Structures are given as structure tokens and as C-alpha cells.
Amino acid sequence: MATPTTDDTKAPGALRRYARMLWADKLACAAALFLLMMLLFAVFGPTLLDGAASKQNLRARNAAPFTLERGFLYLLGGDALGRPLLARIIVAAQNTLVIAAGAVAASMAVGATLGLIAGYAGRTTGEVIMRLADVIMSFPSLLLAVIVLYMLEPSIGNLVLVLAITRIPIYLRTTRAEVLEVRERMFVQAAQVMGASTLRIIFRHILPVILPTLLTIATLDFAFVMLAESALSFLGIGIQPPEITWGLMVSQGRQYLTSAWWLAFWPGLAIILTTMSLNLLSSWMRIALNPTQRWRLELGGKRND
Amino acid sequence: MKHTTALAGLLLASTTLSPAMAQENTDVTVVLAEEVDLVEPCMATRSNIGRIVLQNISETLTELDVRGDKGLMPRLAESWEMTGEGTWRFHLREGVTFSDGTAFDAEDVKHSFERAGSDQITCEISRYYEGIEITPTVVDAQTIDFATEPAQPILPLLMSLLTIVPSETPIEFTRDPIGTGPFILSEWNPGQDIKLTRRDDYWGEAPEVSGATYLFRSDAAVRAAMVQTGEADIAPSISATDATDPALDFAYPNSETTYLRIDQNVAPLGDKRVREALNLALDREAFIGTILAEGTQIATAITPPTTLGWNPDVKAWPYDPEKARDLLAEAAADGVPVDTTISLIGRTGNFPGATEVFEAIQAMLSDVGFNVELQMVEVAEHEQYYSKPYVEDRPILVGAQHDNSRGDPVFSMYFKYHSDGRQAGFSDPKVDELIEAATAATGDERSALWSELFAYLHDEVVADVLLFHMVGHARVSERVDFTPTIATNSSLQLSEIGFK
Amino acid sequence: MSSMLGKRAVSSFISLMVLIVLVFFLSRLTGDPAALYLPVDASEAMRDNFREIHGLNDPVLVQFTHYITDLVCFDFGDSLRKARPALEVVLDSFTWTLQLALITMALVSAAAIALGSLAAFHVGSWLDRLASGLSLIGASAPDFWIAIVGIVLFSVTLGWLPTSGTGTVWHWVLPIAVLFIRPFGLILQVVRGSMITALGSAYVKTARAKGVRNRPVIFVHTLRNAMLPVITVIGDQAAALLNGAVVVETIFGFPGVGKLMIDSILQRDFNVILAAIMVTALAIFLMNLLIDIAYALLDPRIRT
């Protein structure tokens, strides 16, 4: 009954229908546009602006924001070496999004899979997986970072690996908890009685129910990963200059917080806005993909409790 | 009945308390960046421990004057002289007692020396006595001889680092330090604070400060805020960006020197022209007053200008990118692989603005045609590059900071420049000879030899890329009277603090 | 129930052992503590002596055997840097962390469940949007930023609260406020999400169809069904706090286990790292046990 089917997305005109539903939710629409912009920054930013973003100019050191004197790129001010913050934020979008998306996607995929197995398979398997989660959870993430980055090169790939491993337990435990609950529900038991295969039950009946919760956590985790990455950079492990990420910019601006707030503020704002947009979009998606809720958007977003 | 006594007590307390409050509060609170792991006298050369222990709890035989130019001053020793080839005699002060009540005598000095050098504990002071055979002999209660082999001309200076503990002190790290100083350790709550209280039976003049509380906050902005709100009186190190209040903030040379260490064994850094180009490529002036605080000095030696033998005739490298490019082209024409990628290793948080400084250096070097890749690392990894055996799979410049506030280059030169030094990047027989000669010399000859060495290293060998003598910033509340000095990094004498 | 307890204890003990072995061997691959402990100009002889005193010259397997034999007698070894028993060092800090975590989580859970359910009952209302918006900003704002702005605003400018340190109740306000923000945002979102799901589920619909118009009854029904994921997330957040709140501890000078852990890792103080892991793991084990009991109480079908 509450199982959303994917069939109707394939129908002709589905795209237009979703566009209309997106338009109905103005906030989600703005969020989508913002994310699209960040995506464009991430793809084209480094090629277009790399020179401007790394050109040092000590005379524009900590230049104040909101003046066009030094040109459009200095609209948000300059950093401690006089590099334009706007250009740096645009260029940094690539590394930031690759790391955050990579880490979140990897930890969610691995965590949810293990969680499904733990919740659905036999007791022993479940128990082993849960203890594995305990080990990861108790393993200090900083120590993991020191070990991995000390023995391997500090590269983006390895950083994604470190961040992904530390976030697995969250998804694993949440998925398992939800599976334990959902598999007792009537429709799942009905499907079982009717002889549906385990895989079919998982993919058709269980996954769709737990996906919203996972997505909610994932969008928030996005911000967490960006900030965790900044903490690692601050301690000297993780991404280091001249590479840039928003997290690194935030941690580098930290010492100027009381004298030049904009150094840490703008990249921090970029992190906040990206996370908020993701969250708004995911809550829109939760409604748009759910046939029993969809009418809310199709009626033009009229409120009804 | 009970009520009345309680009331009387309360009254009594209020009458005794309020005048004291009204009079003057002679306690100070000092907020430091780094918590101390130990309050062990023999570890007092470690700066965070020294700031609490040195001359406050534990005293030394001699003391280097950092406020005036009196040089080495007597402390627990009243005088000293050389009595024979390599033998120093110290005449000790009489009437000095330790805080546990025992009298101070030559046996205590002997025990303190032997304890610091014992292989059962790892006291840091002992590294300054490495390679010298030193034999202490007690002559009488107030006199002690130190025989040195080879002759050690600066032994009295080394004695300014040896903290004296009673002869009963066991050879293991103590958590209850006993010393002859004007203060005792009265309370220690690990992680929170350390409290010192003034002793009544101190041999010298009683300090104005009656007690000190040390707090630990790693964030510089918080330390500055604490003095501002009155939660602390002295913050010996705050960040330059927070030092904005001229009434509270002092800048002082902190005896740290930054430089890039060059490992000459890997091409192209073995070529002198390449090293000159490295030096010419940097616009050192541009850093000062921008990324680094106003008052930072351009370095021409690894030790600050207050050191013996510092050579005023050595001129800093000019900023000449054209010449740097020419030198590189010349070297390239001779087959030197100048376009090899050079790693520039920096340490995150090494000093305020470290990352920016190294980013700017990388940009300036790239500008004249070097192929430099910046790598900022944490402390343990940095140490791998900094000390021998070196990583030699690629040419490496190690950005580092060196501290010498001890007045003599001997504490730096051997391990930075001698062929056998742990952090030397090259091997030059003339340098080795000069270091050995200067170490054994005294007086003007010693000074002249060090000067010669400084010039030779800077102009002839082009041993490294010297950068800056750094400045620190302290914030001092308006109720106390205290001026930081070049030694504030490594000691903070409570007796030098007054009240306004 | 007691057999479940025993099984849990055994399996947790096994995972703790796995953890110790991993940490012991892996951490020893990350460099020589002597190089960090001794000054840069210390001689090779001094370094060797340091390693000898602390048993770091032995083959790693021998070191491990020593460590385990001592551990059986509850000897966690000494801290390399502090020259005192590692367990003592850790327990000193852990007391602070525990207090901080307990107070914060109690406040966060109460606030997030209340506000989250309200938001779920009124999806799309201004309250819902405001709660979501604020919680999101809170959850994604850099915590050191909030901490320093908090100090500048409330301590320096307004003079209402002390900047940092411990002592009075007022000293706890800023650290707890900063710690509150992130878990609050996350838990609020999960409460809201799973309450919405539960409101649309069969039980509640049945209850409504049966004519239960009483809001409190519906609320209790829904909350009960929505609690499982919420408790999981609360548990994870509490575990994160028990591992130490590094930024808050660093900025506010709170002597907790997070700062201790970071310092010990950066300085390679192996015994302290291991002792800290064991102490926090034990705390987290006990907490997870409580969570499982809560599961069983909330949902009788899971009870075994």
C-alpha cells in the first residue's frame, strides 16, 4: 500500500510532470537551481578560474567584501594572500563536492547493504556485522586518518576512503533498525507468504520504505563530511594547500575570525547553503516520489494537514 | 549557640576578607597555549615546562640577563672561575634552603647534574652535555668543581639550564618538584590549572606576586579574550591578528628563526647557483607587515641578533627575480636538472600564518621558474623529513623554525651545520673546523670565529634559505606591570611581574 | 533478557579485542615516538635510551605480549608523555566528557523530539519550515565558528558568561550550547521524518479510522512507532559525544577525552590511545545495551 512503484516515471511526459511539481514548491526549485549552479562551478570552475584563484596579491590581503574596486572576483573580499575569495570558492567546489559526494555515497552504499544483510540475514551474520560496526565506531577517526595518510599519499581518493569508512556505522545501524521494524509489517509478511524472493522483498518492499530516512541522514552527513574534512586539514592531515576545498578555506580563515570574518564566513556559507539545498530537494523528492503524497504538489502545494 | 558562632565566623570572615580584597589582589593568572605534561625540573628546557618551573620553582647556578646586557649573572652560585685546564669552580650561595626545609649545598648540585644525565630517565637538559666528559667533584659544602674534557669554555652558560633539586630526589620523574625558588607548586589539577604559591623563606628578595594560576587554552583568540575580560592577567602568546589593542598588547622578538633547510645531496640542490636563485627569488620584505607581524626581521643567521658572534656585515639576499632566472638558465646550460620537481615541506601550525607563508614562498619560487610542489604535513611526518636519515628520493626543502634564546650559537651550529649534525644538509670540512674551533674558544676569539662561520655559511656555502627572526605577541592586563623579553618563550619569572 | 546481556557482553568483548589488536599494530606503523618526545637536537644515544626505557626497541610482537599480560592485571601501562598511569590520565578526562555528553544529550533529545513531532504534525507549516531551516543551519555551520562568535558575543561584548574553563555552572553554558546544535539538527530531522512515515502507517490510520480523534493518543501511538530510528540516531550522536568533543574541548579549555585523544594520536602516546579507546568503548557498549533494552520495551516483537 505504501510501496511506491517506479513504473509511472517511465510514462511519457513524466519529466514535464516532475518539472511542474518542482515549480510548485518554490523553495525546492531554488534549491535545485543552487545545486545546479554548484555543479556547474564544480565542472567548469577549475578550468576557467584556476589562474585567478591562485594569483597572490599581497596588496589585496584580507580585502574587505562588497566593493567592486578590484573587480567582480573580489566581491566577497580577498584572503590572507590577497586571492579573490569568490574565485576560490568557485574553484574549490570541485574538490569539495567530489570528496563529500564520494564519501557519502560510498558510506551509504556500503552501510546500507551491510545493514540490510544484518537486518535480514540470520542472527550470526547480523551479529558479526553489528560488531564490525562497533569496531569502526570505536576506532578513532583521527587515528584512522593518520594511519591511512601516513602510509599512503595524502590524496583525494585516500581522504574519501578515510571519511567513508568512518561514516559507515551510521547507515549500517539505521538501516538495520529500520529493516527490523519494516519486515514485521503486514505488506512484507504478505509478500513473504505469497512466496516473493528475498531480493524482491528487499528491493521492492523494504528499500523504498527505508530510503527516505537514509537520504535524510545522507544530506546532513554531506555537511558533516565537509566539516570533518576541514578538521583534518587543520590538523595537518587531509587535503593541504595549494589544493583547496571549502572546508580547508574555513579552517584557514579560523585565525582571522575576529579581524577578517569573511575569510571563514563565505566558504562556511557555501557549505551551509549546499546542505540546505540538498535537504530541501530531498524532502521534495520524498513527496514527489510517493504516490500517496504526490497530490500535495500537484494541487499547487496547497497545505493540508 | 551554633547560629551565633556561625554568624561570628561569617562576620570575622567578612572583616578579614574585605580589606584584603580592597587592598590589592597580588595573585596573577597566566594563560598558556599548551598544557604541561610534567612539572619536572630537569625538563625545564622544554618551553612550556620552563615557563612554569624555571626560576619560579627551581633555580639554576647562573642566569642569562635578557633585560639588560649584564651577560651571565650569579643565581645560586655567587661566583665561578676556571681553576685549571678545563676545570670550573663554582662558589655557592649560603643560607639557601629548599622548599622542603633542607639546606642547599654542593651535594645537591652534584646530584642534580647526575640525575639530569642519568639513562634511567630522559631529561632533556642532558643533550647539551653530550660529547663532553664532565666530572663534578664536591670540594666543600659551598664549593663544587666541574672538570670538563675536552675543555668546555661555556660551562657557566650551560649551568643556566641545569635546575637544582635536593640530593634526595629519586631518579624518576617527580610530580612534586622541590626547589630553591621563590614559589612552590601548591596545586595541580591535570587538564585544568596549576597553582604556585609564594614561599616565606626564600633566600632572595620576596616577589610582589603572591601566587600564580596557570590556565591552558589552545585557541589564541580565546587567550586574548580572557585578558580582555579579566579572566587572566598575562597571555604570553597571542596571535598577531588579535593584537589590536596598543594598551594591552606587546610585540617582542621570540628568538625563533624560520628557514628552509636544503638537502644538498640531491640534484639540483647541490648546485650553488640553484641555491642562490632560491634565495634571490624570495621577496622577504613583502611578508613583513602582511602575513607576518610588523617587527619581524629578515634573518641572515640561524640565531637571532642577540646571539654571541652574530655578524652585522652579512647582508640579506636582495629580491632579484631576474638574476635568479639567469642563474637557473646558467645552471640548466651546464646540465643541472633545474626543472626537477622540488618538494617544499611545511608543518601545519608551525607558527601563526605558516600555511600562507609557505604558499607565498611556493608562488615566488614558481615565478622564477622553479617547479615547486608544496606539502603541508603534521608534526610526526615533518620530523621524518627534518632529521637524518633524510628522505632522498627527490629534492626537498624543509621549512622549519629554530629557537635559540640561550645567547650562544653552540646550541644551534653543531646539529644544524656540522657534517655529523642530525639536521645538517651538507658536509663542508671548513664549516666543521670552524664549529669545532669556536666551540673550544673563549672571549673575543669565540665571537670572531662564530662571525666568520655565519658569513661563510651565508655567502660562500649558501647553506640554506634563511627567512625571518619572528616576533611574538603578548597581552598583559592593565593591572599588572610586565614586559615580555626574548626569553619569554622559554621562561616567565613571576618575580619580574609587578602591579600598577 | 539476561542471556541476551551475556551474549552481548561476549560479542562486545570480542570486538573490543579486535579493536585493540588493530590499534596496537597499526598505530605503531606511524612513526617513532622518540622523535616527537625528544627535542630535535637530541642525540641518537638519547633516542635509543628513550626507546629502551619505554620498551619500544623490542619487536612489536614482544611489545604486544607484554601489553596483553599487563592488561590482564588491569595495568594499562604508563603515558609516554605524562609519566603517569595511562588509565588514570584517561579517567581524569573521561569524567568531564561523560558529564558533558549526558547533559547535552538529555537536553537535545527532549528538545528535538518535542519540536520534531510538532513539525511532523504540521507538515509544511511555518513552524515546520522554521524548525527544519534552523536545524539545518545549525547542523551544517562550523562549530568552531559558532564557539568563537559565542565567546566574542556573550563573554567579551556582553560580559554575561565566562569565556572558557570550568568552575561554575555558567562555565558550562557556552560549551553545551555549541555541542547542542549539531545533534539537535540531525535528531530533529530524523524525528520529523519518521513521525511523518508513522503518521501515514497502518496503525495510525486504523486508529484514526476507528474514530480516535484524541490527539495525545495518536501522538503516543505514532511516537512509539517512530522511536526506533530516532533512538538509533540518538545513540550514534551520544557515542560521538562520548568519543570527545574536540573543538569544544579545545576552545573552551574543557579537559575532556577528545582533546586528550587528539594529542595522544599526534604525539603517538600509544598507551593513552589504547586506554582511551577501551574506556570509551566500554561506555558506548553500556549505552548500546540501554538502547537495545529500549528497543525491546518499545517494540515487543523484537524482544527475544
mmCIF file of N, CA, C and O in Angstrom, chain A residues 1-5 112-121 171-172 174-192 196-215, chain C residues 197:
data_model
loop_
_atom_site.group_PDB
_atom_site.id
_atom_site.type_symbol
_atom_site.label_atom_id
_atom_site.label_comp_id
_atom_site.label_asym_id
_atom_site.label_seq_id
_atom_site.Cartn_x
_atom_site.Cartn_y
_atom_site.Cartn_z
ATOM 1 N N MET A 1 0.823 -1.195 0.000
ATOM 2 C CA MET A 1 0.000 0.000 0.000
ATOM 3 C C MET A 1 0.856 1.244 0.000
ATOM 4 O O MET A 1 0.658 2.134 -0.809
ATOM 5 N N ALA A 2 1.877 1.272 0.843
ATOM 6 C CA ALA A 2 2.754 2.435 0.821
ATOM 7 C C ALA A 2 3.987 2.179 -0.039
ATOM 8 O O ALA A 2 4.989 2.833 0.102
ATOM 9 N N THR A 3 3.871 1.160 -0.884
ATOM 10 C CA THR A 3 5.046 0.856 -1.705
ATOM 11 C C THR A 3 5.003 1.672 -2.983
ATOM 12 O O THR A 3 4.160 1.444 -3.847
ATOM 13 N N PRO A 4 5.890 2.616 -3.105
ATOM 14 C CA PRO A 4 5.907 3.390 -4.334
ATOM 15 C C PRO A 4 6.433 2.527 -5.470
ATOM 16 O O PRO A 4 7.368 1.744 -5.273
ATOM 17 N N THR A 5 5.841 2.634 -6.597
ATOM 18 C CA THR A 5 6.349 1.889 -7.740
ATOM 19 C C THR A 5 7.040 2.869 -8.663
ATOM 20 O O THR A 5 6.753 4.065 -8.638
ATOM 21 N N ALA A 112 24.375 0.749 3.954
ATOM 22 C CA ALA A 112 23.011 0.271 3.773
ATOM 23 C C ALA A 112 23.004 -1.201 3.387
ATOM 24 O O ALA A 112 22.183 -1.986 3.879
ATOM 25 N N THR A 113 23.935 -1.603 2.518
ATOM 26 C CA THR A 113 23.995 -3.010 2.118
ATOM 27 C C THR A 113 24.243 -3.893 3.332
ATOM 28 O O THR A 113 23.522 -4.870 3.580
ATOM 29 N N LEU A 114 25.261 -3.518 4.112
ATOM 30 C CA LEU A 114 25.561 -4.309 5.310
ATOM 31 C C LEU A 114 24.383 -4.291 6.283
ATOM 32 O O LEU A 114 24.063 -5.307 6.905
ATOM 33 N N GLY A 115 23.724 -3.143 6.369
ATOM 34 C CA GLY A 115 22.587 -3.014 7.274
ATOM 35 C C GLY A 115 21.437 -3.914 6.851
ATOM 36 O O GLY A 115 20.795 -4.565 7.680
ATOM 37 N N LEU A 116 21.189 -3.968 5.531
ATOM 38 C CA LEU A 116 20.125 -4.840 5.012
ATOM 39 C C LEU A 116 20.440 -6.292 5.334
ATOM 40 O O LEU A 116 19.582 -7.058 5.786
ATOM 41 N N ILE A 117 21.697 -6.651 5.094
ATOM 42 C CA ILE A 117 22.096 -8.040 5.367
ATOM 43 C C ILE A 117 21.928 -8.329 6.855
ATOM 44 O O ILE A 117 21.355 -9.340 7.253
ATOM 45 N N ALA A 118 22.415 -7.368 7.674
ATOM 46 C CA ALA A 118 22.364 -7.587 9.128
ATOM 47 C C ALA A 118 20.925 -7.709 9.601
ATOM 48 O O ALA A 118 20.623 -8.494 10.501
ATOM 49 N N GLY A 119 20.034 -6.943 8.998
ATOM 50 C CA GLY A 119 18.653 -6.972 9.446
ATOM 51 C C GLY A 119 17.888 -8.161 8.893
ATOM 52 O O GLY A 119 16.922 -8.609 9.492
ATOM 53 N N TYR A 120 18.322 -8.673 7.750
ATOM 54 C CA TYR A 120 17.520 -9.669 7.074
ATOM 55 C C TYR A 120 18.095 -11.074 7.178
ATOM 56 O O TYR A 120 17.345 -12.051 7.231
ATOM 57 N N ALA A 121 19.422 -11.148 7.224
ATOM 58 C CA ALA A 121 20.056 -12.467 7.254
ATOM 59 C C ALA A 121 19.930 -13.065 8.654
ATOM 60 O O ALA A 121 19.330 -12.481 9.543
ATOM 61 N N TYR A 171 24.945 4.551 8.746
ATOM 62 C CA TYR A 171 23.977 3.999 7.790
ATOM 63 C C TYR A 171 23.652 2.554 8.127
ATOM 64 O O TYR A 171 22.513 2.112 8.034
ATOM 65 N N LEU A 172 24.691 1.853 8.539
ATOM 66 C CA LEU A 172 24.514 0.443 8.854
ATOM 67 C C LEU A 172 23.491 0.274 9.976
ATOM 68 O O LEU A 172 22.518 -0.478 9.856
ATOM 69 N N THR A 174 21.303 2.447 11.204
ATOM 70 C CA THR A 174 19.962 2.954 10.908
ATOM 71 C C THR A 174 19.214 1.967 10.015
ATOM 72 O O THR A 174 18.047 1.647 10.259
ATOM 73 N N THR A 175 19.890 1.484 8.965
ATOM 74 C CA THR A 175 19.234 0.556 8.052
ATOM 75 C C THR A 175 18.754 -0.684 8.791
ATOM 76 O O THR A 175 17.621 -1.109 8.642
ATOM 77 N N ARG A 176 19.629 -1.224 9.621
ATOM 78 C CA ARG A 176 19.259 -2.448 10.319
ATOM 79 C C ARG A 176 18.036 -2.199 11.210
ATOM 80 O O ARG A 176 17.085 -2.986 11.212
ATOM 81 N N ALA A 177 18.064 -1.080 11.916
ATOM 82 C CA ALA A 177 16.954 -0.791 12.813
ATOM 83 C C ALA A 177 15.648 -0.699 12.026
ATOM 84 O O ALA A 177 14.621 -1.243 12.430
ATOM 85 N N GLU A 178 15.718 -0.049 10.868
ATOM 86 C CA GLU A 178 14.501 0.102 10.077
ATOM 87 C C GLU A 178 14.055 -1.233 9.498
ATOM 88 O O GLU A 178 12.855 -1.529 9.457
ATOM 89 N N VAL A 179 15.034 -2.015 9.054
ATOM 90 C CA VAL A 179 14.679 -3.312 8.466
ATOM 91 C C VAL A 179 13.969 -4.177 9.504
ATOM 92 O O VAL A 179 12.944 -4.798 9.228
ATOM 93 N N LEU A 180 14.507 -4.177 10.697
ATOM 94 C CA LEU A 180 13.896 -4.979 11.765
ATOM 95 C C LEU A 180 12.441 -4.591 11.948
ATOM 96 O O LEU A 180 11.586 -5.435 12.219
ATOM 97 N N GLU A 181 12.191 -3.287 11.798
ATOM 98 C CA GLU A 181 10.824 -2.824 12.013
ATOM 99 C C GLU A 181 9.944 -3.143 10.803
ATOM 100 O O GLU A 181 8.866 -3.713 10.938
ATOM 101 N N VAL A 182 10.474 -2.814 9.619
ATOM 102 C CA VAL A 182 9.654 -2.923 8.405
ATOM 103 C C VAL A 182 9.306 -4.378 8.082
ATOM 104 O O VAL A 182 8.202 -4.679 7.661
ATOM 105 N N ARG A 183 10.258 -5.264 8.333
ATOM 106 C CA ARG A 183 9.997 -6.628 7.871
ATOM 107 C C ARG A 183 8.888 -7.301 8.665
ATOM 108 O O ARG A 183 8.404 -8.354 8.297
ATOM 109 N N GLU A 184 8.494 -6.699 9.759
ATOM 110 C CA GLU A 184 7.383 -7.244 10.525
ATOM 111 C C GLU A 184 6.054 -6.678 10.040
ATOM 112 O O GLU A 184 4.994 -7.092 10.498
ATOM 113 N N ARG A 185 6.133 -5.684 9.140
ATOM 114 C CA ARG A 185 4.878 -5.045 8.727
ATOM 115 C C ARG A 185 4.058 -5.994 7.868
ATOM 116 O O ARG A 185 4.579 -6.915 7.251
ATOM 117 N N MET A 186 2.808 -5.673 7.774
ATOM 118 C CA MET A 186 1.849 -6.548 7.125
ATOM 119 C C MET A 186 2.194 -6.835 5.670
ATOM 120 O O MET A 186 2.225 -7.974 5.244
ATOM 121 N N PHE A 187 2.521 -5.758 4.938
ATOM 122 C CA PHE A 187 2.690 -5.994 3.498
ATOM 123 C C PHE A 187 3.923 -6.838 3.197
ATOM 124 O O PHE A 187 3.938 -7.610 2.255
ATOM 125 N N VAL A 188 4.930 -6.708 4.045
ATOM 126 C CA VAL A 188 6.125 -7.514 3.808
ATOM 127 C C VAL A 188 5.814 -8.966 4.126
ATOM 128 O O VAL A 188 6.167 -9.885 3.375
ATOM 129 N N GLN A 189 5.119 -9.155 5.225
ATOM 130 C CA GLN A 189 4.780 -10.534 5.583
ATOM 131 C C GLN A 189 3.846 -11.138 4.546
ATOM 132 O O GLN A 189 3.966 -12.307 4.207
ATOM 133 N N ALA A 190 2.978 -10.293 4.028
ATOM 134 C CA ALA A 190 2.073 -10.765 2.985
ATOM 135 C C ALA A 190 2.879 -11.211 1.766
ATOM 136 O O ALA A 190 2.639 -12.285 1.203
ATOM 137 N N ALA A 191 3.859 -10.401 1.402
ATOM 138 C CA ALA A 191 4.681 -10.739 0.250
ATOM 139 C C ALA A 191 5.423 -12.045 0.482
ATOM 140 O O ALA A 191 5.565 -12.881 -0.418
ATOM 141 N N GLN A 192 5.876 -12.200 1.726
ATOM 142 C CA GLN A 192 6.607 -13.425 2.055
ATOM 143 C C GLN A 192 5.697 -14.638 1.899
ATOM 144 O O GLN A 192 6.079 -15.653 1.321
ATOM 145 N N ALA A 196 7.318 -14.363 -2.465
ATOM 146 C CA ALA A 196 8.244 -13.467 -3.160
ATOM 147 C C ALA A 196 9.674 -13.769 -2.716
ATOM 148 O O ALA A 196 9.909 -14.150 -1.572
ATOM 149 N N SER A 197 10.636 -13.590 -3.638
ATOM 150 C CA SER A 197 12.019 -13.894 -3.282
ATOM 151 C C SER A 197 12.549 -12.817 -2.340
ATOM 152 O O SER A 197 12.040 -11.697 -2.295
ATOM 153 N N THR A 198 13.600 -13.193 -1.589
ATOM 154 C CA THR A 198 14.172 -12.258 -0.621
ATOM 155 C C THR A 198 14.610 -10.969 -1.301
ATOM 156 O O THR A 198 14.341 -9.871 -0.830
ATOM 157 N N LEU A 199 15.307 -11.131 -2.445
ATOM 158 C CA LEU A 199 15.808 -9.954 -3.142
ATOM 159 C C LEU A 199 14.669 -9.037 -3.538
ATOM 160 O O LEU A 199 14.724 -7.827 -3.383
ATOM 161 N N ARG A 200 13.589 -9.674 -4.036
ATOM 162 C CA ARG A 200 12.445 -8.894 -4.483
ATOM 163 C C ARG A 200 11.838 -8.154 -3.284
ATOM 164 O O ARG A 200 11.525 -6.967 -3.364
ATOM 165 N N ILE A 201 11.749 -8.853 -2.168
ATOM 166 C CA ILE A 201 11.179 -8.213 -0.983
ATOM 167 C C ILE A 201 12.036 -7.029 -0.572
ATOM 168 O O ILE A 201 11.543 -5.933 -0.292
ATOM 169 N N ILE A 202 13.348 -7.248 -0.573
ATOM 170 C CA ILE A 202 14.239 -6.165 -0.155
ATOM 171 C C ILE A 202 14.105 -4.969 -1.089
ATOM 172 O O ILE A 202 13.895 -3.844 -0.660
ATOM 173 N N PHE A 203 14.203 -5.242 -2.404
ATOM 174 C CA PHE A 203 14.237 -4.108 -3.323
ATOM 175 C C PHE A 203 12.879 -3.476 -3.557
ATOM 176 O O PHE A 203 12.770 -2.280 -3.734
ATOM 177 N N ARG A 204 11.817 -4.281 -3.560
ATOM 178 C CA ARG A 204 10.512 -3.739 -3.872
ATOM 179 C C ARG A 204 9.790 -3.214 -2.632
ATOM 180 O O ARG A 204 9.003 -2.287 -2.718
ATOM 181 N N HIS A 205 10.060 -3.852 -1.509
ATOM 182 C CA HIS A 205 9.233 -3.509 -0.356
ATOM 183 C C HIS A 205 10.002 -2.822 0.775
ATOM 184 O O HIS A 205 9.492 -1.894 1.378
ATOM 185 N N ILE A 206 11.191 -3.298 1.044
ATOM 186 C CA ILE A 206 11.895 -2.757 2.217
ATOM 187 C C ILE A 206 12.680 -1.497 1.879
ATOM 188 O O ILE A 206 12.536 -0.454 2.523
ATOM 189 N N LEU A 207 13.500 -1.587 0.826
ATOM 190 C CA LEU A 207 14.353 -0.449 0.482
ATOM 191 C C LEU A 207 13.556 0.853 0.296
ATOM 192 O O LEU A 207 13.937 1.894 0.837
ATOM 193 N N PRO A 208 12.454 0.804 -0.457
ATOM 194 C CA PRO A 208 11.719 2.069 -0.648
ATOM 195 C C PRO A 208 11.245 2.691 0.657
ATOM 196 O O PRO A 208 11.141 3.913 0.755
ATOM 197 N N VAL A 209 10.974 1.860 1.663
ATOM 198 C CA VAL A 209 10.483 2.427 2.920
ATOM 199 C C VAL A 209 11.616 3.072 3.709
ATOM 200 O O VAL A 209 11.436 4.107 4.349
ATOM 201 N N ILE A 210 12.790 2.442 3.658
ATOM 202 C CA ILE A 210 13.867 2.998 4.490
ATOM 203 C C ILE A 210 14.673 4.064 3.759
ATOM 204 O O ILE A 210 15.409 4.818 4.378
ATOM 205 N N LEU A 211 14.516 4.141 2.439
ATOM 206 C CA LEU A 211 15.322 5.097 1.681
ATOM 207 C C LEU A 211 15.140 6.542 2.160
ATOM 208 O O LEU A 211 16.131 7.274 2.274
ATOM 209 N N PRO A 212 13.907 6.986 2.424
ATOM 210 C CA PRO A 212 13.762 8.381 2.880
ATOM 211 C C PRO A 212 14.622 8.700 4.105
ATOM 212 O O PRO A 212 15.291 9.733 4.132
ATOM 213 N N THR A 213 14.618 7.818 5.095
ATOM 214 C CA THR A 213 15.428 8.066 6.288
ATOM 215 C C THR A 213 16.907 8.141 5.914
ATOM 216 O O THR A 213 17.634 9.024 6.370
ATOM 217 N N LEU A 214 17.337 7.192 5.076
ATOM 218 C CA LEU A 214 18.749 7.190 4.680
ATOM 219 C C LEU A 214 19.106 8.485 3.959
ATOM 220 O O LEU A 214 20.161 9.066 4.196
ATOM 221 N N LEU A 215 18.211 8.929 3.081
ATOM 222 C CA LEU A 215 18.502 10.159 2.337
ATOM 223 C C LEU A 215 18.571 11.353 3.282
ATOM 224 O O LEU A 215 19.421 12.229 3.112
ATOM 225 N N THR C 197 6.345 9.324 8.424
ATOM 226 C CA THR C 197 6.124 7.962 7.939
ATOM 227 C C THR C 197 5.122 7.235 8.833
ATOM 228 O O THR C 197 4.188 6.591 8.350
#
